[in-house]
N, CA, C and O atoms as CSV, one atom per row, in Angstrom:
chain,resi,resn,atom,element,x,y,z
A,1,MET,N,N,5.622,-30.085,18.707
A,1,MET,CA,C,4.729,-31.224,18.618
A,1,MET,C,C,5.281,-32.318,19.530
A,1,MET,O,O,6.488,-32.551,19.582
A,2,ASN,N,N,4.379,-32.981,20.245
A,2,ASN,CA,C,4.789,-34.114,21.075
A,2,ASN,C,C,4.260,-35.405,20.459
A,2,ASN,O,O,3.545,-35.384,19.456
A,3,ARG,N,N,4.617,-36.512,21.066
A,3,ARG,CA,C,4.243,-37.821,20.520
A,3,ARG,C,C,2.727,-37.984,20.424
A,3,ARG,O,O,2.216,-38.521,19.442
A,4,TYR,N,N,2.020,-37.522,21.439
A,4,TYR,CA,C,0.556,-37.618,21.443
A,4,TYR,C,C,-0.039,-36.838,20.271
A,4,TYR,O,O,-0.904,-37.353,19.563
A,5,ASP,N,N,0.417,-35.603,20.062
A,5,ASP,CA,C,-0.063,-34.792,18.936
A,5,ASP,C,C,0.234,-35.482,17.614
A,5,ASP,O,O,-0.617,-35.555,16.727
A,6,PHE,N,N,1.464,-35.991,17.497
A,6,PHE,CA,C,1.879,-36.675,16.278
A,6,PHE,C,C,0.954,-37.851,15.962
A,6,PHE,O,O,0.468,-37.972,14.838
A,7,GLU,N,N,0.710,-38.712,16.943
A,7,GLU,CA,C,-0.127,-39.887,16.713
A,7,GLU,C,C,-1.542,-39.495,16.316
A,7,GLU,O,O,-2.162,-40.171,15.494
A,8,ASN,N,N,-2.055,-38.425,16.881
A,8,ASN,CA,C,-3.399,-37.967,16.530
A,8,ASN,C,C,-3.480,-37.380,15.127
A,8,ASN,O,O,-4.566,-37.304,14.551
A,9,LEU,N,N,-2.349,-36.966,14.573
A,9,LEU,CA,C,-2.352,-36.318,13.263
A,9,LEU,C,C,-1.993,-37.239,12.104
A,9,LEU,O,O,-2.088,-36.828,10.947
A,10,ILE,N,N,-1.587,-38.464,12.383
A,10,ILE,CA,C,-1.148,-39.353,11.298
A,10,ILE,C,C,-2.220,-39.501,10.219
A,10,ILE,O,O,-1.936,-39.291,9.040
A,11,SER,N,N,-3.424,-39.852,10.596
A,11,SER,CA,C,-4.463,-40.073,9.580
A,11,SER,C,C,-4.814,-38.779,8.845
A,11,SER,O,O,-5.052,-38.799,7.638
A,12,ASP,N,N,-4.847,-37.657,9.564
A,12,ASP,CA,C,-5.125,-36.379,8.901
A,12,ASP,C,C,-4.038,-36.049,7.881
A,12,ASP,O,O,-4.328,-35.527,6.804
A,13,TYR,N,N,-2.803,-36.351,8.218
A,13,TYR,CA,C,-1.693,-36.110,7.282
A,13,TYR,C,C,-1.851,-36.981,6.038
A,13,TYR,O,O,-1.734,-36.495,4.913
A,14,LEU,N,N,-2.115,-38.259,6.247
A,14,LEU,CA,C,-2.251,-39.180,5.123
A,14,LEU,C,C,-3.440,-38.842,4.231
A,14,LEU,O,O,-3.415,-39.124,3.033
A,15,GLU,N,N,-4.462,-38.252,4.795
A,15,GLU,CA,C,-5.654,-37.883,4.028
A,15,GLU,C,C,-5.573,-36.467,3.463
A,15,GLU,O,O,-6.512,-35.995,2.822
A,16,GLY,N,N,-4.450,-35.795,3.702
A,16,GLY,CA,C,-4.256,-34.450,3.160
A,16,GLY,C,C,-5.129,-33.398,3.815
A,16,GLY,O,O,-5.514,-32.422,3.171
A,17,GLU,N,N,-5.444,-33.583,5.082
A,17,GLU,CA,C,-6.360,-32.677,5.773
A,17,GLU,C,C,-5.673,-31.699,6.723
A,17,GLU,O,O,-6.348,-31.019,7.496
A,18,LEU,N,N,-4.335,-31.615,6.678
A,18,LEU,CA,C,-3.625,-30.688,7.555
A,18,LEU,C,C,-3.345,-29.381,6.827
A,18,LEU,O,O,-3.146,-29.359,5.612
A,19,SER,N,N,-3.335,-28.308,7.581
A,19,SER,CA,C,-2.935,-27.023,7.021
A,19,SER,C,C,-1.462,-27.102,6.629
A,19,SER,O,O,-0.750,-28.012,7.055
A,20,PHE,N,N,-1.018,-26.169,5.836
A,20,PHE,CA,C,0.377,-26.154,5.391
A,20,PHE,C,C,1.327,-26.146,6.583
A,20,PHE,O,O,2.296,-26.905,6.609
A,21,SER,N,N,1.056,-25.298,7.564
A,21,SER,CA,C,1.959,-25.197,8.713
A,21,SER,C,C,1.967,-26.477,9.546
A,21,SER,O,O,3.023,-26.903,10.013
A,22,LYS,N,N,0.801,-27.094,9.737
A,22,LYS,CA,C,0.731,-28.346,10.498
A,22,LYS,C,C,1.425,-29.474,9.740
A,22,LYS,O,O,2.097,-30.317,10.334
A,23,ARG,N,N,1.253,-29.477,8.410
A,23,ARG,CA,C,1.904,-30.495,7.594
A,23,ARG,C,C,3.424,-30.387,7.714
A,23,ARG,O,O,4.108,-31.400,7.856
A,24,LYS,N,N,3.954,-29.161,7.656
A,24,LYS,CA,C,5.393,-28.944,7.791
A,24,LYS,C,C,5.876,-29.349,9.181
A,24,LYS,O,O,6.942,-29.950,9.314
A,25,GLU,N,N,5.108,-29.028,10.206
A,25,GLU,CA,C,5.459,-29.409,11.580
A,25,GLU,C,C,5.490,-30.937,11.718
A,25,GLU,O,O,6.390,-31.495,12.346
A,26,PHE,N,N,4.503,-31.597,11.129
A,26,PHE,CA,C,4.427,-33.053,11.149
A,26,PHE,C,C,5.647,-33.654,10.447
A,26,PHE,O,O,6.281,-34.568,10.974
A,27,GLU,N,N,5.970,-33.147,9.275
A,27,GLU,CA,C,7.109,-33.658,8.504
A,27,GLU,C,C,8.430,-33.436,9.236
A,27,GLU,O,O,9.307,-34.299,9.215
A,28,PHE,N,N,8.569,-32.299,9.872
A,28,PHE,CA,C,9.770,-32.035,10.655
A,28,PHE,C,C,9.877,-33.035,11.806
A,28,PHE,O,O,10.959,-33.543,12.104
A,29,TYR,N,N,8.745,-33.308,12.445
A,29,TYR,CA,C,8.739,-34.238,13.577
A,29,TYR,C,C,9.196,-35.621,13.150
A,29,TYR,O,O,10.010,-36.232,13.843
A,30,ILE,N,N,8.696,-36.139,12.022
A,30,ILE,CA,C,9.105,-37.483,11.612
A,30,ILE,C,C,10.536,-37.507,11.080
A,30,ILE,O,O,11.191,-38.548,11.121
A,31,GLU,N,N,11.024,-36.385,10.588
A,31,GLU,CA,C,12.432,-36.318,10.166
A,31,GLU,C,C,13.370,-36.366,11.371
A,31,GLU,O,O,14.460,-36.933,11.294
A,32,GLU,N,N,12.947,-35.780,12.464
A,32,GLU,CA,C,13.785,-35.682,13.655
A,32,GLU,C,C,13.615,-36.848,14.629
A,32,GLU,O,O,14.429,-37.012,15.537
A,33,ASN,N,N,12.574,-37.655,14.453
A,33,ASN,CA,C,12.276,-38.740,15.383
A,33,ASN,C,C,12.148,-40.061,14.622
A,33,ASN,O,O,11.132,-40.318,13.977
A,34,GLU,N,N,13.171,-40.879,14.704
A,34,GLU,CA,C,13.190,-42.133,13.959
A,34,GLU,C,C,12.039,-43.054,14.338
A,34,GLU,O,O,11.432,-43.677,13.467
A,35,ASP,N,N,11.733,-43.147,15.633
A,35,ASP,CA,C,10.621,-43.999,16.069
A,35,ASP,C,C,9.296,-43.525,15.494
A,35,ASP,O,O,8.459,-44.330,15.086
A,36,ALA,N,N,9.114,-42.218,15.466
A,36,ALA,CA,C,7.887,-41.656,14.903
A,36,ALA,C,C,7.808,-41.944,13.411
A,36,ALA,O,O,6.743,-42.278,12.891
A,37,ASN,N,N,8.925,-41.817,12.732
A,37,ASN,CA,C,8.952,-42.095,11.295
A,37,ASN,C,C,8.612,-43.554,11.019
A,37,ASN,O,O,7.861,-43.851,10.089
A,38,LEU,N,N,9.160,-44.471,11.823
A,38,LEU,CA,C,8.853,-45.889,11.648
A,38,LEU,C,C,7.369,-46.168,11.875
A,38,LEU,O,O,6.749,-46.921,11.123
A,39,LEU,N,N,6.809,-45.562,12.908
A,39,LEU,CA,C,5.378,-45.733,13.169
A,39,LEU,C,C,4.560,-45.199,12.002
A,39,LEU,O,O,3.623,-45.850,11.542
A,40,PHE,N,N,4.915,-44.016,11.528
A,40,PHE,CA,C,4.208,-43.421,10.393
A,40,PHE,C,C,4.252,-44.346,9.175
A,40,PHE,O,O,3.226,-44.562,8.530
A,41,LEU,N,N,5.418,-44.889,8.858
A,41,LEU,CA,C,5.557,-45.776,7.702
A,41,LEU,C,C,4.743,-47.052,7.875
A,41,LEU,O,O,4.174,-47.558,6.908
A,42,LYS,N,N,4.682,-47.580,9.102
A,42,LYS,CA,C,3.884,-48.782,9.363
A,42,LYS,C,C,2.391,-48.509,9.199
A,42,LYS,O,O,1.663,-49.320,8.626
A,43,VAL,N,N,1.944,-47.370,9.702
A,43,VAL,CA,C,0.529,-47.008,9.561
A,43,VAL,C,C,0.188,-46.819,8.082
A,43,VAL,O,O,-0.846,-47.292,7.612
A,44,LYS,N,N,1.051,-46.134,7.366
A,44,LYS,CA,C,0.830,-45.905,5.932
A,44,LYS,C,C,0.771,-47.228,5.174
A,44,LYS,O,O,-0.099,-47.417,4.323
A,45,GLU,N,N,1.686,-48.141,5.477
A,45,GLU,CA,C,1.700,-49.449,4.822
A,45,GLU,C,C,0.443,-50.244,5.158
A,45,GLU,O,O,-0.149,-50.877,4.283
A,46,THR,N,N,0.041,-50.211,6.420
A,46,THR,CA,C,-1.165,-50.935,6.835
A,46,THR,C,C,-2.395,-50.423,6.104
A,46,THR,O,O,-3.212,-51.215,5.632
A,47,LEU,N,N,-2.533,-49.117,6.008
A,47,LEU,CA,C,-3.679,-48.543,5.302
A,47,LEU,C,C,-3.664,-48.912,3.826
A,47,LEU,O,O,-4.711,-49.206,3.250
A,48,ASN,N,N,-2.487,-48.898,3.210
A,48,ASN,CA,C,-2.384,-49.300,1.807
A,48,ASN,C,C,-2.742,-50.773,1.629
A,48,ASN,O,O,-3.413,-51.137,0.663
A,49,ASN,N,N,-2.298,-51.615,2.552
A,49,ASN,CA,C,-2.641,-53.034,2.486
A,49,ASN,C,C,-4.143,-53.250,2.637
A,49,ASN,O,O,-4.720,-54.107,1.968
A,50,MET,N,N,-4.765,-52.484,3.503
A,50,MET,CA,C,-6.212,-52.607,3.700
A,50,MET,C,C,-6.965,-52.191,2.444
A,50,MET,O,O,-7.953,-52.825,2.075
A,51,LYS,N,N,-6.506,-51.132,1.785
A,51,LYS,CA,C,-7.161,-50.677,0.553
A,51,LYS,C,C,-7.046,-51.715,-0.556
A,51,LYS,O,O,-7.948,-51.852,-1.383
A,52,ASN,N,N,-5.936,-52.443,-0.570
A,52,ASN,CA,C,-5.690,-53.415,-1.627
A,52,ASN,C,C,-6.117,-54.835,-1.260
A,52,ASN,O,O,-5.918,-55.766,-2.041
A,53,ALA,N,N,-6.694,-54.999,-0.091
A,53,ALA,CA,C,-7.101,-56.327,0.358
A,53,ALA,C,C,-8.259,-56.845,-0.492
A,53,ALA,O,O,-9.086,-56.083,-0.992
A,54,GLU,N,N,-8.283,-58.146,-0.631
A,54,GLU,CA,C,-9.342,-58.784,-1.387
A,54,GLU,C,C,-10.673,-58.649,-0.649
A,54,GLU,O,O,-10.738,-58.816,0.569
A,55,LYS,N,N,-11.698,-58.354,-1.376
A,55,LYS,CA,C,-13.036,-58.241,-0.789
A,55,LYS,C,C,-13.566,-59.638,-0.481
A,55,LYS,O,O,-13.394,-60.572,-1.265
A,56,VAL,N,N,-14.204,-59.760,0.661
A,56,VAL,CA,C,-14.755,-61.040,1.086
A,56,VAL,C,C,-16.265,-60.892,1.204
A,56,VAL,O,O,-16.763,-59.925,1.780
A,57,SER,N,N,-16.977,-61.852,0.658
A,57,SER,CA,C,-18.429,-61.808,0.792
A,57,SER,C,C,-18.872,-62.838,1.827
A,57,SER,O,O,-18.233,-63.873,2.014
A,58,THR,N,N,-19.954,-62.532,2.478
A,58,THR,CA,C,-20.504,-63.426,3.505
A,58,THR,C,C,-21.972,-63.697,3.192
A,58,THR,O,O,-22.607,-62.938,2.460
A,59,PRO,N,N,-22.501,-64.768,3.743
A,59,PRO,CA,C,-23.932,-65.033,3.539
A,59,PRO,C,C,-24.780,-63.902,4.134
A,59,PRO,O,O,-24.336,-63.186,5.032
A,60,GLU,N,N,-25.979,-63.758,3.630
A,60,GLU,CA,C,-26.871,-62.685,4.090
A,60,GLU,C,C,-27.088,-62.708,5.598
A,60,GLU,O,O,-27.161,-61.650,6.222
A,61,ASN,N,N,-27.191,-63.871,6.184
A,61,ASN,CA,C,-27.518,-63.975,7.606
A,61,ASN,C,C,-26.274,-64.059,8.492
A,61,ASN,O,O,-26.391,-64.397,9.670
A,62,PHE,N,N,-25.118,-63.768,7.970
A,62,PHE,CA,C,-23.878,-63.872,8.731
A,62,PHE,C,C,-23.901,-62.998,9.992
A,62,PHE,O,O,-23.590,-63.481,11.081
A,63,ASN,N,N,-24.262,-61.734,9.856
A,63,ASN,CA,C,-24.262,-60.821,11.010
A,63,ASN,C,C,-25.236,-61.257,12.090
A,63,ASN,O,O,-24.907,-61.226,13.276
A,64,SER,N,N,-26.425,-61.658,11.691
A,64,SER,CA,C,-27.404,-62.068,12.710
A,64,SER,C,C,-26.945,-63.330,13.434
A,64,SER,O,O,-27.129,-63.437,14.646
A,65,LYS,N,N,-26.350,-64.291,12.721
A,65,LYS,CA,C,-25.827,-65.496,13.369
A,65,LYS,C,C,-24.671,-65.158,14.312
A,65,LYS,O,O,-24.585,-65.690,15.419
A,66,LEU,N,N,-23.809,-64.291,13.871
A,66,LEU,CA,C,-22.678,-63.887,14.698
A,66,LEU,C,C,-23.141,-63.204,15.974
A,66,LEU,O,O,-22.669,-63.526,17.064
A,67,LEU,N,N,-24.069,-62.258,15.837
A,67,LEU,CA,C,-24.583,-61.558,17.018
A,67,LEU,C,C,-25.296,-62.522,17.966
A,67,LEU,O,O,-25.203,-62.381,19.185
A,68,SER,N,N,-25.991,-63.478,17.415
A,68,SER,CA,C,-26.666,-64.470,18.254
A,68,SER,C,C,-25.659,-65.274,19.045
A,68,SER,O,O,-25.862,-65.520,20.234
A,69,LYS,N,N,-24.570,-65.691,18.406
A,69,LYS,CA,C,-23.547,-66.458,19.111
A,69,LYS,C,C,-22.859,-65.624,20.183
A,69,LYS,O,O,-22.518,-66.136,21.250
A,70,ILE,N,N,-22.658,-64.365,19.907
A,70,ILE,CA,C,-22.031,-63.478,20.892
A,70,ILE,C,C,-22.938,-63.319,22.117
A,70,ILE,O,O,-22.466,-63.366,23.253
A,71,LYS,N,N,-24.213,-63.135,21.886
A,71,LYS,CA,C,-25.153,-62.960,22.988
A,71,LYS,C,C,-25.265,-64.217,23.846
A,71,LYS,O,O,-25.515,-64.129,25.048
A,72,ASP,N,N,-25.081,-65.381,23.233
A,72,ASP,CA,C,-25.186,-66.644,23.961
A,72,ASP,C,C,-23.994,-66.872,24.890
A,72,ASP,O,O,-24.084,-67.698,25.799
A,73,LYS,N,N,-22.909,-66.182,24.695
A,73,LYS,CA,C,-21.695,-66.400,25.496
A,73,LYS,C,C,-21.768,-65.708,26.807
A,73,LYS,O,O,-20.831,-65.788,27.601
């Protein structure tokens, strides 16, 4: 596995969508590569933070106003 393959598989690993052999290959890669392990832990933490983030509500016309302002620029 190379760095590109590893980065493409992070979300699949976290979602439990890898085959047994791919999962083992992924785990071996992060055990042997400290930078990869740090990246994996940061991605995992970010996803957990996003899941636990407070929900924000917006006015009904928020999207249309936003798109209008974007188009005016």
